[in-house]
mmCIF file of C-alpha atoms in Angstrom:
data_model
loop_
_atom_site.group_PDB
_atom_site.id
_atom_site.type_symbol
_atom_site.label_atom_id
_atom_site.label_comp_id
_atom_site.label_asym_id
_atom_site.label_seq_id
_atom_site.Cartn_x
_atom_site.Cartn_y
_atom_site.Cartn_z
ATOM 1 C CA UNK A 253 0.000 0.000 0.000
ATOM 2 C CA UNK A 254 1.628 3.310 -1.356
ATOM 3 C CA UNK A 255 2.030 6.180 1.009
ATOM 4 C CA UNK A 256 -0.875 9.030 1.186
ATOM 5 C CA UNK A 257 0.413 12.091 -0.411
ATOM 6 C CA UNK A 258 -0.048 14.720 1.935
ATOM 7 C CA UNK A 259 -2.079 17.016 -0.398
ATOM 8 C CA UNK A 260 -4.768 14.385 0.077
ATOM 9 C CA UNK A 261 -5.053 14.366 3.698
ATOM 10 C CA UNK A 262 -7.687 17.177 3.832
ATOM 11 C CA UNK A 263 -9.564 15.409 1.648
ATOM 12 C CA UNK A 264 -9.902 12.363 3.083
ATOM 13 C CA UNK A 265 -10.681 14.369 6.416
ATOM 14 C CA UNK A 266 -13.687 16.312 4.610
ATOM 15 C CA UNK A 267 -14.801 12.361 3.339
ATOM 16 C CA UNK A 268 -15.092 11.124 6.882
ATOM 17 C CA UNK A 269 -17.126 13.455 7.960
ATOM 18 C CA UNK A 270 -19.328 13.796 5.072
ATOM 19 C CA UNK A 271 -19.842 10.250 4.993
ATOM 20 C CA UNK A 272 -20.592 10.601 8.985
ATOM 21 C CA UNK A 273 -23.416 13.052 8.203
ATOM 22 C CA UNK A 274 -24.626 11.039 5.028
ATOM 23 C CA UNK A 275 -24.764 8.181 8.124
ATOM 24 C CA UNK A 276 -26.677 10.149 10.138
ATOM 25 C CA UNK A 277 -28.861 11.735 7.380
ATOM 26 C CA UNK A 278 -30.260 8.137 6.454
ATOM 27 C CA UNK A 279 -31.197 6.659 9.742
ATOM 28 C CA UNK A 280 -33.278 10.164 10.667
ATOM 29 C CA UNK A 281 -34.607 10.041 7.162
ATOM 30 C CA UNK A 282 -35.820 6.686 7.543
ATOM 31 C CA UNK A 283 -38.011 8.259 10.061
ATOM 32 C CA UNK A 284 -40.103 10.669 7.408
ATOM 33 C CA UNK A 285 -40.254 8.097 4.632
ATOM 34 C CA UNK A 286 -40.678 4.723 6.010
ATOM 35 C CA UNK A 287 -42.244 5.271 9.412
ATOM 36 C CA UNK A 288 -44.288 8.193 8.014
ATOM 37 C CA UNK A 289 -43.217 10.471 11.326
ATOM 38 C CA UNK A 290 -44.697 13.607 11.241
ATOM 39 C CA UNK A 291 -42.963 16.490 12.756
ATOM 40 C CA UNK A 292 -39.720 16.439 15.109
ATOM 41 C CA UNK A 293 -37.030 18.384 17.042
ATOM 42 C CA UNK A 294 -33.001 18.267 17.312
ATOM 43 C CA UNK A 295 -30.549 19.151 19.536
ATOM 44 C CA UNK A 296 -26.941 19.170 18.860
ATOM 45 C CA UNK A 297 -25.794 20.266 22.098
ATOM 46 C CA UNK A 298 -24.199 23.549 21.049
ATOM 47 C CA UNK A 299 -25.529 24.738 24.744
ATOM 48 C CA UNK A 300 -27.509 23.591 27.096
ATOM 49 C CA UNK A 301 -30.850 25.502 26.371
ATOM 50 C CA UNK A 302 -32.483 22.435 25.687
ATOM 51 C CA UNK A 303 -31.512 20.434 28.672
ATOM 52 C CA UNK A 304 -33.635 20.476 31.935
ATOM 53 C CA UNK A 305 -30.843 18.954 34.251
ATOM 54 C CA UNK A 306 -27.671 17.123 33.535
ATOM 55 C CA UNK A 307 -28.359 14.123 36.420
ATOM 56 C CA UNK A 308 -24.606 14.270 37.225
ATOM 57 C CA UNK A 309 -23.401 14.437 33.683
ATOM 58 C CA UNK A 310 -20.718 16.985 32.346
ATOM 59 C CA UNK A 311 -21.327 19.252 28.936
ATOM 60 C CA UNK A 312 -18.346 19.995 27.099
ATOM 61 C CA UNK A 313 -17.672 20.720 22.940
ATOM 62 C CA UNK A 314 -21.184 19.891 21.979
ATOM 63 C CA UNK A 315 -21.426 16.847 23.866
ATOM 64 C CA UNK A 316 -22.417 14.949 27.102
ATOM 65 C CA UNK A 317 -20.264 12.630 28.733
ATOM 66 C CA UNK A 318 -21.144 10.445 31.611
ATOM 67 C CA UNK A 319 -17.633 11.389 33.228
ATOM 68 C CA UNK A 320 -16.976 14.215 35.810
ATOM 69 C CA UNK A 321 -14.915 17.221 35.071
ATOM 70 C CA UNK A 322 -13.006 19.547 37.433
ATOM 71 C CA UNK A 323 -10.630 22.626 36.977
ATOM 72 C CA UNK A 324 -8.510 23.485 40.193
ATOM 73 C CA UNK A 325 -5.380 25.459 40.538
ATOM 74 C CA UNK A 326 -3.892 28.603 42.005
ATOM 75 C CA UNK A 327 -5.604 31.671 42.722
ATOM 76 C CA UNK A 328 -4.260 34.814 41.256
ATOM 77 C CA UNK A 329 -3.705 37.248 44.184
ATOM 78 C CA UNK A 330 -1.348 39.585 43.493
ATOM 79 C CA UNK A 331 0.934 40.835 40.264
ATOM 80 C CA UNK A 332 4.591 40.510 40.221
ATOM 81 C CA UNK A 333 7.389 38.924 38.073
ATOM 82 C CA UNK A 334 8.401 36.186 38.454
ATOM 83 C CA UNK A 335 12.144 35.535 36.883
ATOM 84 C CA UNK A 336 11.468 34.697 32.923
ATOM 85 C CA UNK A 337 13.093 31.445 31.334
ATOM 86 C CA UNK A 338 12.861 29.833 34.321
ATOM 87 C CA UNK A 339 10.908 27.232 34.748
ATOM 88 C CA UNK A 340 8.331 26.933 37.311
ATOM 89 C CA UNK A 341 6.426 23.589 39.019
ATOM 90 C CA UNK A 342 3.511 24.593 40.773
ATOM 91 C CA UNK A 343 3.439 22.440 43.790
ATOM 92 C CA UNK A 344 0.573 24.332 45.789
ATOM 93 C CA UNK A 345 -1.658 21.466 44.479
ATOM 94 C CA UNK A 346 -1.305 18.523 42.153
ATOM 95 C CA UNK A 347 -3.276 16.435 39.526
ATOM 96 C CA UNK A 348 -5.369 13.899 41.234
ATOM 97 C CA UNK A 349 -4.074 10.169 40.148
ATOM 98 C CA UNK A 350 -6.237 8.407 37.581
ATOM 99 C CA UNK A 351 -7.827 11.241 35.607
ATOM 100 C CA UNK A 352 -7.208 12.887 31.918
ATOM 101 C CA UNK A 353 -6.069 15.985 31.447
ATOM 102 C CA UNK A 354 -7.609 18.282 28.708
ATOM 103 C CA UNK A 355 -6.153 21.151 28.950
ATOM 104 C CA UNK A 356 -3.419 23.440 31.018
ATOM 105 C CA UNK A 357 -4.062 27.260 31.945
ATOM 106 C CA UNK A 358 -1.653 30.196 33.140
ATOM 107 C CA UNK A 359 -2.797 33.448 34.119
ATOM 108 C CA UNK A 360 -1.501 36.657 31.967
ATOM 109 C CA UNK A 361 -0.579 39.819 32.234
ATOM 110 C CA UNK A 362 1.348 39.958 29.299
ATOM 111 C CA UNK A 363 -0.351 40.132 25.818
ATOM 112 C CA UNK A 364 3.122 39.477 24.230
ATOM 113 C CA UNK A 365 5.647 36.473 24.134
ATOM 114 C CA UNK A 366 5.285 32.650 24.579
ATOM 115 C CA UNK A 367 5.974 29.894 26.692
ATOM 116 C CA UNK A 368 5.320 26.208 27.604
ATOM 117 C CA UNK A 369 3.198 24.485 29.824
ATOM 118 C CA UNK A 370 3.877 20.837 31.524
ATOM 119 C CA UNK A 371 2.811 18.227 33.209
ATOM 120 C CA UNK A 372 5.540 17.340 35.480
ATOM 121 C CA UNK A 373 6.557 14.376 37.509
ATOM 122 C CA UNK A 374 8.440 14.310 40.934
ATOM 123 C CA UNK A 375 9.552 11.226 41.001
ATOM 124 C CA UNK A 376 11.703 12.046 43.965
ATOM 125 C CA UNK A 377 13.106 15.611 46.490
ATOM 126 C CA UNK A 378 14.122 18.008 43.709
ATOM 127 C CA UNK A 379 13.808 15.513 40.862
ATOM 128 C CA UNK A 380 11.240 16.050 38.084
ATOM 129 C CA UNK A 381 10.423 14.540 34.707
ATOM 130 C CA UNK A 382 8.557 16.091 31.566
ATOM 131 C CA UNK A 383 5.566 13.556 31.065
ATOM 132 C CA UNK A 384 3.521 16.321 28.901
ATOM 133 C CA UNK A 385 4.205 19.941 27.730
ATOM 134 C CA UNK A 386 2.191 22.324 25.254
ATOM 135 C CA UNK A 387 3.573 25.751 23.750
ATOM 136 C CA UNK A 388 1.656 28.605 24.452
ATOM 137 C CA UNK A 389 1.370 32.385 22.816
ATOM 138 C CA UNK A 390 0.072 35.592 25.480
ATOM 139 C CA UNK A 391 -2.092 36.989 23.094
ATOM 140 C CA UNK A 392 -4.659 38.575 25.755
ATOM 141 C CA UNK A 393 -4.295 38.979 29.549
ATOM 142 C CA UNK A 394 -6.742 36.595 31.956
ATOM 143 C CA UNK A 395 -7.121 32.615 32.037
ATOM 144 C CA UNK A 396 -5.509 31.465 28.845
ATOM 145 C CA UNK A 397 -5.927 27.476 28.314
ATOM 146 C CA UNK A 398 -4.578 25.297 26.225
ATOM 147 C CA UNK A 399 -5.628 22.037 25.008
ATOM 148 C CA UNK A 400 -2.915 19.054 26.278
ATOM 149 C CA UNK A 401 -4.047 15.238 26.448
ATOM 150 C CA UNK A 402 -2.650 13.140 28.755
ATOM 151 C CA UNK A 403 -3.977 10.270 31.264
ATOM 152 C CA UNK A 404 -2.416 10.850 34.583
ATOM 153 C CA UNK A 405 -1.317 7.425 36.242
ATOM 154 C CA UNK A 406 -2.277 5.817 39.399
ATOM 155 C CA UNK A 407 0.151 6.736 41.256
ATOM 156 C CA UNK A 408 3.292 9.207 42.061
ATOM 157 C CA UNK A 409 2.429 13.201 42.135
ATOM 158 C CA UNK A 410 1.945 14.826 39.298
ATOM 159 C CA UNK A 411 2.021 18.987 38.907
ATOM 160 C CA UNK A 412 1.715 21.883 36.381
ATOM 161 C CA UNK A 413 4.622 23.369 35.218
ATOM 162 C CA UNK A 414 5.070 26.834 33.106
ATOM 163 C CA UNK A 415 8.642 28.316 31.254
ATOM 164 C CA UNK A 416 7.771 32.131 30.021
ATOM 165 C CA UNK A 417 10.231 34.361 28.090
ATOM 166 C CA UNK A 418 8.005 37.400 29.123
ATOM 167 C CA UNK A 419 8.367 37.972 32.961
ATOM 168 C CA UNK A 420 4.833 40.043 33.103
ATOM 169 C CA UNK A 421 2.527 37.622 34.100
ATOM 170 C CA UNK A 422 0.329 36.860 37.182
ATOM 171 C CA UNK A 423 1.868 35.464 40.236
ATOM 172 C CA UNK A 424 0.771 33.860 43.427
ATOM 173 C CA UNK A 425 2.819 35.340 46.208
ATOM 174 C CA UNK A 426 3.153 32.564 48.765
ATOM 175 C CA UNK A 427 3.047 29.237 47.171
ATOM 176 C CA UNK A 428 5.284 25.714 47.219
ATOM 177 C CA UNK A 429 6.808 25.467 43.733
ATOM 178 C CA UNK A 430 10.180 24.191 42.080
ATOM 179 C CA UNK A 431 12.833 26.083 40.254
ATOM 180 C CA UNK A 432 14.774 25.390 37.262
ATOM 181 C CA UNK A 433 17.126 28.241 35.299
ATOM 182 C CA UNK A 434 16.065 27.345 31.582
ATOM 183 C CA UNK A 435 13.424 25.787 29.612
ATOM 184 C CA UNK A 436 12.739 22.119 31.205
ATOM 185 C CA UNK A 437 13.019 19.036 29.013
ATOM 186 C CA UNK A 438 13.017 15.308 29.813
ATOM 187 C CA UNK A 439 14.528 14.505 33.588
ATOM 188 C CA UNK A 440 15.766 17.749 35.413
ATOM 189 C CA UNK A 441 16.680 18.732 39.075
ATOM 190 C CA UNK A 442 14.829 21.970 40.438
ATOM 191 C CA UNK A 443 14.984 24.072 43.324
ATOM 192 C CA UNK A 444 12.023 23.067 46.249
ATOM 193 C CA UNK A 445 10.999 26.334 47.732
ATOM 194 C CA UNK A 446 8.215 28.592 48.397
ATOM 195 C CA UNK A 447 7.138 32.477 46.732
ATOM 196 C CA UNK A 448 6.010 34.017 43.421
ATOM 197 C CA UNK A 449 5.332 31.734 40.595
ATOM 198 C CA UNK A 450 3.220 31.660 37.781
ATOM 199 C CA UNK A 451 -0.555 30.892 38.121
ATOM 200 C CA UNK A 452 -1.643 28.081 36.854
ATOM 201 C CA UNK A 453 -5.007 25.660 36.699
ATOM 202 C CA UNK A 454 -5.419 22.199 34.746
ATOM 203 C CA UNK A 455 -8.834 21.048 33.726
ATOM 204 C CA UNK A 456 -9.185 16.993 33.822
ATOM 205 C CA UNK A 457 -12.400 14.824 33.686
ATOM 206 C CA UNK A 458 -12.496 11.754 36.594
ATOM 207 C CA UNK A 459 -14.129 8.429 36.388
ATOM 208 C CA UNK A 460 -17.217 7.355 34.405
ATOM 209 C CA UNK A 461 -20.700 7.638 36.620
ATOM 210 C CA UNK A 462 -23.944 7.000 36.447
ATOM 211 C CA UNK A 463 -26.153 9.868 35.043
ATOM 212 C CA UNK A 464 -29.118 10.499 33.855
ATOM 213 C CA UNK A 465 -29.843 13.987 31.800
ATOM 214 C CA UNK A 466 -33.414 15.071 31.370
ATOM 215 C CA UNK A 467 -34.518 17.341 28.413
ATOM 216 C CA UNK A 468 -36.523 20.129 28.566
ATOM 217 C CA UNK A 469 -40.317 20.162 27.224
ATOM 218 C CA UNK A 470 -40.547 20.193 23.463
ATOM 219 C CA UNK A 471 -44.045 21.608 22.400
ATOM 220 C CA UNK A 472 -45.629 19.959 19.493
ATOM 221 C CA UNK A 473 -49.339 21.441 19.346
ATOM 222 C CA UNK A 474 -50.369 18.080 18.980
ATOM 223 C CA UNK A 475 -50.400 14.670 21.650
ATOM 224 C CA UNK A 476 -47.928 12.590 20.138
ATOM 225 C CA UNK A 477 -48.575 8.869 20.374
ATOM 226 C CA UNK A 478 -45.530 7.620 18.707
ATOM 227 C CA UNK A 479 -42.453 8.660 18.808
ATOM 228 C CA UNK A 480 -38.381 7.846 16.747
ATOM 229 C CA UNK A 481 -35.331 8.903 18.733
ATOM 230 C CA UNK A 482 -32.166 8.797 16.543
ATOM 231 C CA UNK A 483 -28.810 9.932 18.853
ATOM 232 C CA UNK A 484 -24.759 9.260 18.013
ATOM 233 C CA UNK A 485 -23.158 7.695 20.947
ATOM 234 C CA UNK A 486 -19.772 6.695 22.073
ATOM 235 C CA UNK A 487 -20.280 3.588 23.664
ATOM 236 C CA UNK A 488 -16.943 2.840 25.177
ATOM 237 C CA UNK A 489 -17.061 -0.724 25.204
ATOM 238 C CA UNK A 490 -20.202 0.022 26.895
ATOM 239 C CA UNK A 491 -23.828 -2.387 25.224
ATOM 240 C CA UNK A 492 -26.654 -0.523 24.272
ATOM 241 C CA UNK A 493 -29.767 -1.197 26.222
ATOM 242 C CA UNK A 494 -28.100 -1.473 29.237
ATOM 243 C CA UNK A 495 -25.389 0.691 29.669
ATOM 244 C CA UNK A 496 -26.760 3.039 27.453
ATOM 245 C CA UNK A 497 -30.575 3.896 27.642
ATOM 246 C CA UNK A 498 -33.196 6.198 26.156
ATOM 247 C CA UNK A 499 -36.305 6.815 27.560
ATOM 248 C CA UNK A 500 -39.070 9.481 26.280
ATOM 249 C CA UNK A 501 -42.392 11.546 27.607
ATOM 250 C CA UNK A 502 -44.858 13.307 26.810
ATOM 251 C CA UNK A 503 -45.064 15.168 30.404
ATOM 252 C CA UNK A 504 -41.960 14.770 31.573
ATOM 253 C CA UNK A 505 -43.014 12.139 34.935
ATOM 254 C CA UNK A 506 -43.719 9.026 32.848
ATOM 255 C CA UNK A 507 -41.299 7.256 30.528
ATOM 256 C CA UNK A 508 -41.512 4.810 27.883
ATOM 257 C CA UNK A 509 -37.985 3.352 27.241
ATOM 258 C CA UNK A 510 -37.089 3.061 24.171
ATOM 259 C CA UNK A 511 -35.863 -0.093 22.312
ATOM 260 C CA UNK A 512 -32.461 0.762 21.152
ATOM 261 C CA UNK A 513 -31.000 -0.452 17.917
ATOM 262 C CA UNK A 514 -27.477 -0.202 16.339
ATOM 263 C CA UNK A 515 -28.242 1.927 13.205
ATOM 264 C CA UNK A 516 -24.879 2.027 11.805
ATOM 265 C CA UNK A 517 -21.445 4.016 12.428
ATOM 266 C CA UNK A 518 -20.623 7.633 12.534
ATOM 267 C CA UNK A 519 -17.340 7.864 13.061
ATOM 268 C CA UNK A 520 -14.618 5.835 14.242
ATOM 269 C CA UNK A 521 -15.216 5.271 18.170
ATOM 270 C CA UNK A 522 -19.310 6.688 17.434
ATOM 271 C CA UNK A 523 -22.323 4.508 17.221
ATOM 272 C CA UNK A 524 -25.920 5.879 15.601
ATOM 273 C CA UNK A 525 -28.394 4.221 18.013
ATOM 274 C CA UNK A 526 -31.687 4.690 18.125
ATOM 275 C CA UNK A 527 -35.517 3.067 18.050
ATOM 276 C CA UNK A 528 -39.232 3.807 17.794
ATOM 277 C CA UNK A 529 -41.333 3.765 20.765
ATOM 278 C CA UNK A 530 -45.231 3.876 21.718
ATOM 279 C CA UNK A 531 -46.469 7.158 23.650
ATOM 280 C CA UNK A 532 -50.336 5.652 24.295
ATOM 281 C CA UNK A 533 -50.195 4.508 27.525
ATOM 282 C CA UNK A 534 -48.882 7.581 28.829
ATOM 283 C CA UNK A 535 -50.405 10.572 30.519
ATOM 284 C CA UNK A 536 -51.988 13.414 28.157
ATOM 285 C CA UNK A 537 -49.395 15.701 26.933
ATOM 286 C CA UNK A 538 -48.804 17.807 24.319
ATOM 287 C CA UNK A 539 -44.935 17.924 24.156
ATOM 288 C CA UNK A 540 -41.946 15.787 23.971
ATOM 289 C CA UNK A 541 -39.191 14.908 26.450
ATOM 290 C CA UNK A 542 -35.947 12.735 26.125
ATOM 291 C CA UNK A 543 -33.985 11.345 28.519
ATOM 292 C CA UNK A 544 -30.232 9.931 28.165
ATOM 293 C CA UNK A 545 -29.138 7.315 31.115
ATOM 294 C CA UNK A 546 -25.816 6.189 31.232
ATOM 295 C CA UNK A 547 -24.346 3.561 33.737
ATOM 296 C CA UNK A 548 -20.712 3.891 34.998
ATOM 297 C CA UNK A 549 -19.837 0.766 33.624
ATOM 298 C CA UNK A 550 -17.829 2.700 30.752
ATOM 299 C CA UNK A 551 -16.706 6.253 29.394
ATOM 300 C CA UNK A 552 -19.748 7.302 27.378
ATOM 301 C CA UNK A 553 -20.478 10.427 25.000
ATOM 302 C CA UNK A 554 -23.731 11.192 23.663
ATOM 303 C CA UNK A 555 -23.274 13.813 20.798
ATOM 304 C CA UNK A 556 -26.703 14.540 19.711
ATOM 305 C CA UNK A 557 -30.975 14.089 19.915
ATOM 306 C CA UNK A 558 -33.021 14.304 16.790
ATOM 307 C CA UNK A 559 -36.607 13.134 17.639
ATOM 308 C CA UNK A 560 -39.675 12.436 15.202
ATOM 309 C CA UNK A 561 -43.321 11.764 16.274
ATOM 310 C CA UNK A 562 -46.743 11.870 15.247
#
């Protein structure tokens, strides 16, 4: 098999996803031209508008995921400068063991220069090693973030680190943190003391839990008495049915689950599920409700709701 010329890489991006959409496209069109649904509603989870309450789950990027998310860090107290190409390792708190990281922060003053943020390692007094870093630009002054992947391990302490070349950014003035002159790579040794540093945070989600989100009410001028859900799921090794449910309303108390069906792929590590469900047993109603369970049993995204009644 020949190597992809790079040229064609974009391409073959724009593909996938088309051929994702084209995925979804036919299993919701199924619902208009073979189950002669009526009328309908989506939400792509650009916000939260249509969502009631999240039942312990965490909206992020468009999506829900059944695992919890947490930002902690230093808190910005006073300005000062703190000595630039150095390079700083917040030890005022650490990364809990187990989680992923998304993303690293450091607070600016400075709407000039760049730097590096890291995940750092002590692996023993004064000894540190480079697990993850990300270059960052000051472009603006305030929280700036940037995104950096990495799954912290189950054990040792792990910290946020920061190297500047612009010394006019926001400091903490009394804070445990470790010092080394230059721009930190691989293993290094560093200075354990205490006093102005950088500011940093680190945004990571936890484990997967149990959650169940519950939509808000859908109005539909009309009692609907059957009703198509159609949603794109990671599954994460998770089974559909039973880790991952549906359930739908017409007054938001009682729910009809829904029988869930594989309808195909979206993407790579997404599932289409979805499944058609009786309403006529229910309480009168003239809207719709959904409602996404998850169990913790795996790391679950749901990306999307498009409904169809009549």
């Amino acid at each position: 098999m020949g190597i992809l010329p790079p040229n064609l890489r974009p391409d073959i991006e724009a593909l996938r996803v088309d051929m994702a959409v084209a995925n979804l496209r036919d299993a919701v069109k199924d619902g208009w031209s073979v189950l002669a649904l009526s009328t309908g509603m989506v939400d792509a989870f650009t916000d939260q508008t249509g969502i009631a309450s999240l039942g312990g789950a965490t909206w992020a990027s468009g999506a829900l995921s059944n695992r919890s998310a947490a930002t902690v860090g230093n808190t910005r107290a006073t300005d000062g400068s703190p000595g630039a190409s150095w390079t700083y390792t917040d030890r005022a708190y650490s990364i809990p063991n187990g989680v992923t990281v998304s993303s690293v922060g450091i607070w600016s003053n400075a709407t000039s220069g760049n730097g590096t943020l890291y995940i750092m390692e002590r692996v023993g007094a004064g000894s540190y090693v480079v697990r993850a870093s990300q270059a960052i630009t000051f472009t603006a002054t305030g929280w700036l973030d940037v995104a950096l992947s990495y799954v912290v391990p189950g054990s040792s302490t792990f910290y946020v680190g920061a190297w500047v070349n612009n010394a006019s950014v926001g400091v903490t003035p009394s804070g445990a943190f470790a010092t080394y002159n230059g721009q930190a790579s691989g293993s290094f040794s560093a200075s354990e003391t205490t006093g102005s540093m950088h500011t940093t945070r680190v945004t990571y989600s936890g484990s997967p839990g149990a959650v169940t989100v519950v939509s808000g009410a859908f109005a539909l001028g009309f009692q609907p008495s059957v009703a198509r859900i159609v949603s794109p799921v990671e599954l994460g090794g998770g089974a559909i049915g039973t880790d991952c449910l549906l359930d739908l309303s017409r007054d938001g108390a009682a729910w009809a689950a829904v029988p869930l069906s594989d309808l195909g792929k979206f993407d790579a590590s997404t599932r289409i599920v979805g499944g058609l469900v009786s309403l006529a047993g229910q309480p009168a109603g003239s809207s719709i409700y959904w409602r996404w369970r998850a169990t913790a049993a795996y790391a679950g995204k749901n990306h999307g709701i498009w409904l169809q009644c009549k």
